[in-house]
Short mmCIF file of N, CA and C in Angstrom, two decimals:
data_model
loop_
_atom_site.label_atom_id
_atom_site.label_comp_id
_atom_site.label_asym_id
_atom_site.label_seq_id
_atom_site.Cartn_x
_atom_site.Cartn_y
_atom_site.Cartn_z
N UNK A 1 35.15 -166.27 98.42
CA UNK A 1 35.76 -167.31 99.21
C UNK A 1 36.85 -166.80 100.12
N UNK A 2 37.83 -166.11 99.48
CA UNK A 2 39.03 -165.53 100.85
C UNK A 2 38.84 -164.91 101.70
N UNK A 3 37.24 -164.21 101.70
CA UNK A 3 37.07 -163.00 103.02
C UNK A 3 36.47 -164.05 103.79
N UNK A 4 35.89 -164.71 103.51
CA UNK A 4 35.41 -166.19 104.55
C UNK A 4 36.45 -166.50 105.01
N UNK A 5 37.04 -167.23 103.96
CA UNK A 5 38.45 -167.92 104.78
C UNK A 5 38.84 -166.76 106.06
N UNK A 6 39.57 -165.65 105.24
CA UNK A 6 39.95 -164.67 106.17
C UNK A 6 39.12 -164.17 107.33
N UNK A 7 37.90 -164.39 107.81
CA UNK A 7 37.03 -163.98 108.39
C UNK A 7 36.93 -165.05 109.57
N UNK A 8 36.95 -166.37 108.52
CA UNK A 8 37.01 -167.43 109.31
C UNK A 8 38.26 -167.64 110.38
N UNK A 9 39.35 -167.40 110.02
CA UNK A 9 40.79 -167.58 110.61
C UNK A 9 40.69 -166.78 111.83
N UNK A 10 40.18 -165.48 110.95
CA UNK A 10 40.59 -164.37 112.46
C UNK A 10 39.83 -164.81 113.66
N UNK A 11 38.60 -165.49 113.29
CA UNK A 11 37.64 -165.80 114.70
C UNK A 11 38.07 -166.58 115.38
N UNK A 12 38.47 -167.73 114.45
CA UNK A 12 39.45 -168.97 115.21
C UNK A 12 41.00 -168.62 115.99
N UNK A 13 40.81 -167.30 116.01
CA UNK A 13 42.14 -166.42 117.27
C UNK A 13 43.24 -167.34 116.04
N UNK A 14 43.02 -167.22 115.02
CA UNK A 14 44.62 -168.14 113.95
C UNK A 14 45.07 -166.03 113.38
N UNK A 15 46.39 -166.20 113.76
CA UNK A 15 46.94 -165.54 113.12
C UNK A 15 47.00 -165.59 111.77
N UNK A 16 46.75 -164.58 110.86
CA UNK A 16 46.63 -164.43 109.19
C UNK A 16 48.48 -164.49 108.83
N UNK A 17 48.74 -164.66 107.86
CA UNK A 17 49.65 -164.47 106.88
C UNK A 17 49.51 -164.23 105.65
N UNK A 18 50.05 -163.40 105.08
CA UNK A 18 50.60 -162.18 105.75
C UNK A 18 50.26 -161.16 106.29
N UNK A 19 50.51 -159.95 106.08
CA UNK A 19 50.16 -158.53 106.67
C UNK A 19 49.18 -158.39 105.68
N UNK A 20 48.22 -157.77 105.78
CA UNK A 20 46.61 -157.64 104.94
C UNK A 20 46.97 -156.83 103.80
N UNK A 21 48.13 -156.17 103.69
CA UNK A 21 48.15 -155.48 102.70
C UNK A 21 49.04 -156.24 101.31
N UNK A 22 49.83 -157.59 101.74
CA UNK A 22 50.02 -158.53 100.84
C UNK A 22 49.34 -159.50 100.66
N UNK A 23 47.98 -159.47 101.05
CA UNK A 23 47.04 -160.99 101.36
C UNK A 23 46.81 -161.41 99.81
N UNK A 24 46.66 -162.78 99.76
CA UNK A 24 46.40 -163.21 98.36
C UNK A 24 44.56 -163.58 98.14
N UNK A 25 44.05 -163.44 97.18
CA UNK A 25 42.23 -164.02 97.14
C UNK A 25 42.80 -165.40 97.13
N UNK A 26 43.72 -165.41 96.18
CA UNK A 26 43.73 -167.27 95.46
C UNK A 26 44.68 -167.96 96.79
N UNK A 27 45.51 -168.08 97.41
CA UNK A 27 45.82 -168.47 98.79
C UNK A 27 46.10 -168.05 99.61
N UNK A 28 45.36 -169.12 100.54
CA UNK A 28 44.83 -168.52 101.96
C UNK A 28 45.93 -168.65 103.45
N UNK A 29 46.15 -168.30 104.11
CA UNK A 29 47.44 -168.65 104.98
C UNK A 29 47.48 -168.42 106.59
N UNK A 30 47.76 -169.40 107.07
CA UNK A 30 47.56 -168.96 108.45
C UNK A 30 48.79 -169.41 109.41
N UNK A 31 49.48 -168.78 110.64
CA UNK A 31 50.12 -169.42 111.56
C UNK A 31 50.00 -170.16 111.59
N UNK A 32 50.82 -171.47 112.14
CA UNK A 32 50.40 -172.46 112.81
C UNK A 32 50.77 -172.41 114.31
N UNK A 33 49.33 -172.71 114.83
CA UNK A 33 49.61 -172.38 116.81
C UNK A 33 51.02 -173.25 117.23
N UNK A 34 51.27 -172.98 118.31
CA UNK A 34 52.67 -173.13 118.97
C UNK A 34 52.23 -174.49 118.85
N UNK A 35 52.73 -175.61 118.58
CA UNK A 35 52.69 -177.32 119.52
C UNK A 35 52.08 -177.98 118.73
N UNK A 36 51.47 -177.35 117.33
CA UNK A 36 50.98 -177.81 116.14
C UNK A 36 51.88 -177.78 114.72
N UNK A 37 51.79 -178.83 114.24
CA UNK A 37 52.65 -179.06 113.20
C UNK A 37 52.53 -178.71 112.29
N UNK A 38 52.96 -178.49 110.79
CA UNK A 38 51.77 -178.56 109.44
C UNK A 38 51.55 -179.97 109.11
N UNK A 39 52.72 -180.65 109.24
CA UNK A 39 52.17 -182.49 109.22
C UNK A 39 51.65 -182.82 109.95
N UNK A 40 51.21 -182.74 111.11
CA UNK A 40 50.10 -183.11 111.64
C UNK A 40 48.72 -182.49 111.22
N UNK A 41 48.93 -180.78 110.97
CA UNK A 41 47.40 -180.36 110.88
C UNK A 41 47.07 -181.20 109.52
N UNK A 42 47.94 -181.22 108.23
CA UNK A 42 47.79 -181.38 106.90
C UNK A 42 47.24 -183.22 106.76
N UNK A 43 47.79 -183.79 107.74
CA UNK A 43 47.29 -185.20 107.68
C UNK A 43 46.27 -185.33 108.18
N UNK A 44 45.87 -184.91 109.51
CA UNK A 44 44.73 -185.05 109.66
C UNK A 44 43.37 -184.43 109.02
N UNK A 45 43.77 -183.07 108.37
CA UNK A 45 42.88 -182.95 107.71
C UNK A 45 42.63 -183.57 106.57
N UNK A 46 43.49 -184.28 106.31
CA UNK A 46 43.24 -184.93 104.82
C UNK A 46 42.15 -186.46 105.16
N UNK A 47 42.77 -187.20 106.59
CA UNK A 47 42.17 -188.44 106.69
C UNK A 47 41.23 -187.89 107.31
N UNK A 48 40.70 -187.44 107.94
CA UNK A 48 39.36 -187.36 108.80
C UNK A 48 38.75 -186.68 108.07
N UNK A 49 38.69 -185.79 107.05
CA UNK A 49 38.18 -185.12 106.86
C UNK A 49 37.96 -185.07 104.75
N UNK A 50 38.79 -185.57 104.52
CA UNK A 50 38.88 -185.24 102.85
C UNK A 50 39.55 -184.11 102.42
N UNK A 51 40.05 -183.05 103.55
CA UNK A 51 40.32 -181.85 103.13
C UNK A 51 41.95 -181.64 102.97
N UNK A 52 42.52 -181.49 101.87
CA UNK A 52 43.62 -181.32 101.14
C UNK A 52 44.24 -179.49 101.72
N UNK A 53 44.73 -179.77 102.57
CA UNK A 53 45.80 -178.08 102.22
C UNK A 53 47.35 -178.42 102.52
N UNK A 54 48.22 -177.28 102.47
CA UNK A 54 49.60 -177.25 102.34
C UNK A 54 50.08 -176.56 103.34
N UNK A 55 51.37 -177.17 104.22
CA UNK A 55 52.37 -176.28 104.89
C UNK A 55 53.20 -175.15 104.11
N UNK A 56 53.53 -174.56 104.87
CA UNK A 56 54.36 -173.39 104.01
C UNK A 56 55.87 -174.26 103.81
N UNK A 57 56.04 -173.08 102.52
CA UNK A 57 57.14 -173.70 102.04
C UNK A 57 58.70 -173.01 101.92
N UNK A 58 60.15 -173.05 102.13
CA UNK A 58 60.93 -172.30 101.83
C UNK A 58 60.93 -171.41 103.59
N UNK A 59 60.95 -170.15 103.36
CA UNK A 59 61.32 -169.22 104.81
C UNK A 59 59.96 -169.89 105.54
N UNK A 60 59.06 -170.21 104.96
CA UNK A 60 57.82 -170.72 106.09
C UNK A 60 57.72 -171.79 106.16
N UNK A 61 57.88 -172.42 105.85
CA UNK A 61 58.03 -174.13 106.01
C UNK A 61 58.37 -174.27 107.74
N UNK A 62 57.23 -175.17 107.89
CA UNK A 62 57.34 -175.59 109.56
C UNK A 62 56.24 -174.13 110.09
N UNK A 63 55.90 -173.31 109.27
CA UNK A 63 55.40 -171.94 110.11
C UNK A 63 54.09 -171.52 110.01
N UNK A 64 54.00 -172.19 108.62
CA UNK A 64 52.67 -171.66 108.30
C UNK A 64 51.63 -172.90 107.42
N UNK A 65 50.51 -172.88 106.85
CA UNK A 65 49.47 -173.78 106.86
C UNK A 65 48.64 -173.21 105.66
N UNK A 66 48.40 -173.82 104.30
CA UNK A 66 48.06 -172.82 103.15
C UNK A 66 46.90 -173.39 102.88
N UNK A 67 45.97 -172.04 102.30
CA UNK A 67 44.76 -173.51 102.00
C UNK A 67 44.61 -172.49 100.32
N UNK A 68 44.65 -173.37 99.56
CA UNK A 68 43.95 -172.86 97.81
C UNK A 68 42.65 -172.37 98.16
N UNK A 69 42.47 -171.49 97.43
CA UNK A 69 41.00 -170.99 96.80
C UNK A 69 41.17 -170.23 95.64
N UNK A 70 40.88 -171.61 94.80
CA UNK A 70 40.94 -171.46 93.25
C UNK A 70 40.05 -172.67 92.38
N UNK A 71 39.83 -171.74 91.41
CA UNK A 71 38.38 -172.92 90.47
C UNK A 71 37.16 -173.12 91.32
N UNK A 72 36.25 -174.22 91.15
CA UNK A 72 35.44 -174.22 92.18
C UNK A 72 34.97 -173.89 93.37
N UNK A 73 34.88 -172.19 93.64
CA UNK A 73 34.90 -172.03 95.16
C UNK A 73 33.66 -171.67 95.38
N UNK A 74 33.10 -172.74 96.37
CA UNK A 74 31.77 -172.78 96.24
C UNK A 74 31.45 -172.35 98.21
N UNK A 75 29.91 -172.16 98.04
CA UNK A 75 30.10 -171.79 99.83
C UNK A 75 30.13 -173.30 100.71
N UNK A 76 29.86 -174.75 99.93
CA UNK A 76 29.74 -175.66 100.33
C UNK A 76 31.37 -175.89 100.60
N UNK A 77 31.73 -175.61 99.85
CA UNK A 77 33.62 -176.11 99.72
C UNK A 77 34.47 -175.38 101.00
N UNK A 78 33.67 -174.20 101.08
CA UNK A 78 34.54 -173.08 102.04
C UNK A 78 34.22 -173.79 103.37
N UNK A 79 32.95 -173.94 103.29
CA UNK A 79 32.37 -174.21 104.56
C UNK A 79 33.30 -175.73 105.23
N UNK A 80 32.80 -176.39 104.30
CA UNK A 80 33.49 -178.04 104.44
C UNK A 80 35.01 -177.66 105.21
N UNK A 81 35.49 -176.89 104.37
CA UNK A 81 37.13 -176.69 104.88
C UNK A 81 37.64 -175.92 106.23
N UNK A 82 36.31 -174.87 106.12
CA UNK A 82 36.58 -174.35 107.75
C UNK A 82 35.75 -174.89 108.64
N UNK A 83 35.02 -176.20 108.82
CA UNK A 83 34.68 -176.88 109.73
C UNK A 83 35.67 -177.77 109.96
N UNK A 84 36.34 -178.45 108.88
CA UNK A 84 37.49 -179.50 108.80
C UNK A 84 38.96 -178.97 110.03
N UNK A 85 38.89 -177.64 109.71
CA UNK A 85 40.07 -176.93 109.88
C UNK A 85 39.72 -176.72 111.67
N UNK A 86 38.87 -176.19 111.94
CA UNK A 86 38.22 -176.44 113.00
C UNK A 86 38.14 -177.42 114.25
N UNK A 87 37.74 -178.49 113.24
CA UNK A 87 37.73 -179.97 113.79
C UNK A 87 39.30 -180.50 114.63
N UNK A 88 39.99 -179.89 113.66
CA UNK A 88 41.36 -180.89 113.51
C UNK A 88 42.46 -179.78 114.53
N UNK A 89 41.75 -178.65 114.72
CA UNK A 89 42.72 -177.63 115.18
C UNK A 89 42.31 -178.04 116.91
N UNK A 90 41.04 -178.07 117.23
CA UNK A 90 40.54 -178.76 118.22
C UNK A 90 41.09 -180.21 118.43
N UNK A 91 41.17 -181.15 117.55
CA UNK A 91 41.70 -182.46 118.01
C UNK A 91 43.24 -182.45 118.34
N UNK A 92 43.69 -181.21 118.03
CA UNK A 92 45.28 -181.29 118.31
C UNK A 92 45.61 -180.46 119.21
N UNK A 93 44.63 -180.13 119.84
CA UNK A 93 44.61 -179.27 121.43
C UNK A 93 44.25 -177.64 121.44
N UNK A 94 44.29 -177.31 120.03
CA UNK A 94 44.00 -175.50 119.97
C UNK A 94 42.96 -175.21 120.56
N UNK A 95 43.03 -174.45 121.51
CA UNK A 95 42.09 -173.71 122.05
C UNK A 95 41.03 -172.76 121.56
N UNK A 96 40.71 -173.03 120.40
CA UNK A 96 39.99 -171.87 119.74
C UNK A 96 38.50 -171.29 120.09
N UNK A 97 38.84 -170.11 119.47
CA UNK A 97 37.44 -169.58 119.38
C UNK A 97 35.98 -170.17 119.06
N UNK A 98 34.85 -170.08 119.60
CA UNK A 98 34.17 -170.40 118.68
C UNK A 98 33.46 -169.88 117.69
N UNK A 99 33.00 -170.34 116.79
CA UNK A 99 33.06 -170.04 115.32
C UNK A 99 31.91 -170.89 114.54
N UNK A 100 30.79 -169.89 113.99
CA UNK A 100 30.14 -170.01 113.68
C UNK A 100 30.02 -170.05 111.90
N UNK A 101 30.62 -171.00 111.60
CA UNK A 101 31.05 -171.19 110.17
C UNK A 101 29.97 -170.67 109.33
N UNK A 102 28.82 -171.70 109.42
CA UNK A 102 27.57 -171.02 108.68
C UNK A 102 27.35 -169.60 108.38
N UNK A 103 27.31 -168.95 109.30
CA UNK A 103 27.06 -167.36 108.91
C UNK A 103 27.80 -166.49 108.73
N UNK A 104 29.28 -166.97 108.67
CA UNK A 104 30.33 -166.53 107.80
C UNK A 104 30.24 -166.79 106.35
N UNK A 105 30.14 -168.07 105.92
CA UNK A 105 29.79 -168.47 104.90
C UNK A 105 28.47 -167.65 103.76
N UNK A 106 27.46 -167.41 104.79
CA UNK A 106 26.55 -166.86 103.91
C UNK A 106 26.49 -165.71 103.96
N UNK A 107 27.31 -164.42 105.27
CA UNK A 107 27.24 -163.42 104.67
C UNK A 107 27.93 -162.78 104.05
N UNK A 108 29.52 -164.04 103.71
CA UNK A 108 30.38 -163.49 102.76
C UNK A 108 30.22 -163.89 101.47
N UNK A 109 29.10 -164.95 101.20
CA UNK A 109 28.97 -165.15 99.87
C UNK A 109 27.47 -164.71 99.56
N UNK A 110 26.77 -164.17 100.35
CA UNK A 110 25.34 -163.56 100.32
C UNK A 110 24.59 -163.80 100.34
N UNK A 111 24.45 -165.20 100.86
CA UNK A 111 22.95 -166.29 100.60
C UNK A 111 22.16 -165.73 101.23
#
């Protein structure tokens, strides 16, 4: 699940957090683009979408955007969350990459 995530982020031009050599499997972390909030990304992903993640907290709070990957990490779950993430990064003006979720998904989990 985190090399997706992580795989996923980098395509979407989202800066990672942290430096790769402190990266966590169990959470996932990304910038948040200039003019984007974490209360905005975090609400809308929750109502449009079902998808639950967290702003950073403490020195990152306001900076950064967390997503769990823990217990159930399935390629349906990953997927769901980086289309969600996607969706909502686009509805709030990010210019992103495009990003082909699907075949991230399956060639980091091997389907």
């Amino acid at each position: 699940g985190a090399a997706a995530f992580y795989e996923g982020l980098e395509r979407m031009g989202i800066e990672i957090f942290p430096a790769p050599e402190f990266r966590s499997k169990t959470l996932i972390a990304g910038v948040l683009p200039n003019g984007i909030t974490d209360a905005d990304l975090t609400k809308m992903m929750k109502e449009r979408y079902g998808v639950h993640i967290a702003g950073g907290m403490g020195k990152t709070k306001g900076k950064i955007f967390r997503i769990g990957n823990m217990g159930m990490v399935t390629p349906e779950r990953v997927s769901r969350t980086l289309e969600a993430l996607v969706g909502t990064l686009r509805a709030l003006g990010f210019k992103l990459n495009d990003v082909d979720v699907r075949s991230i998904v399956e060639k980091r989990f091997g389907s």
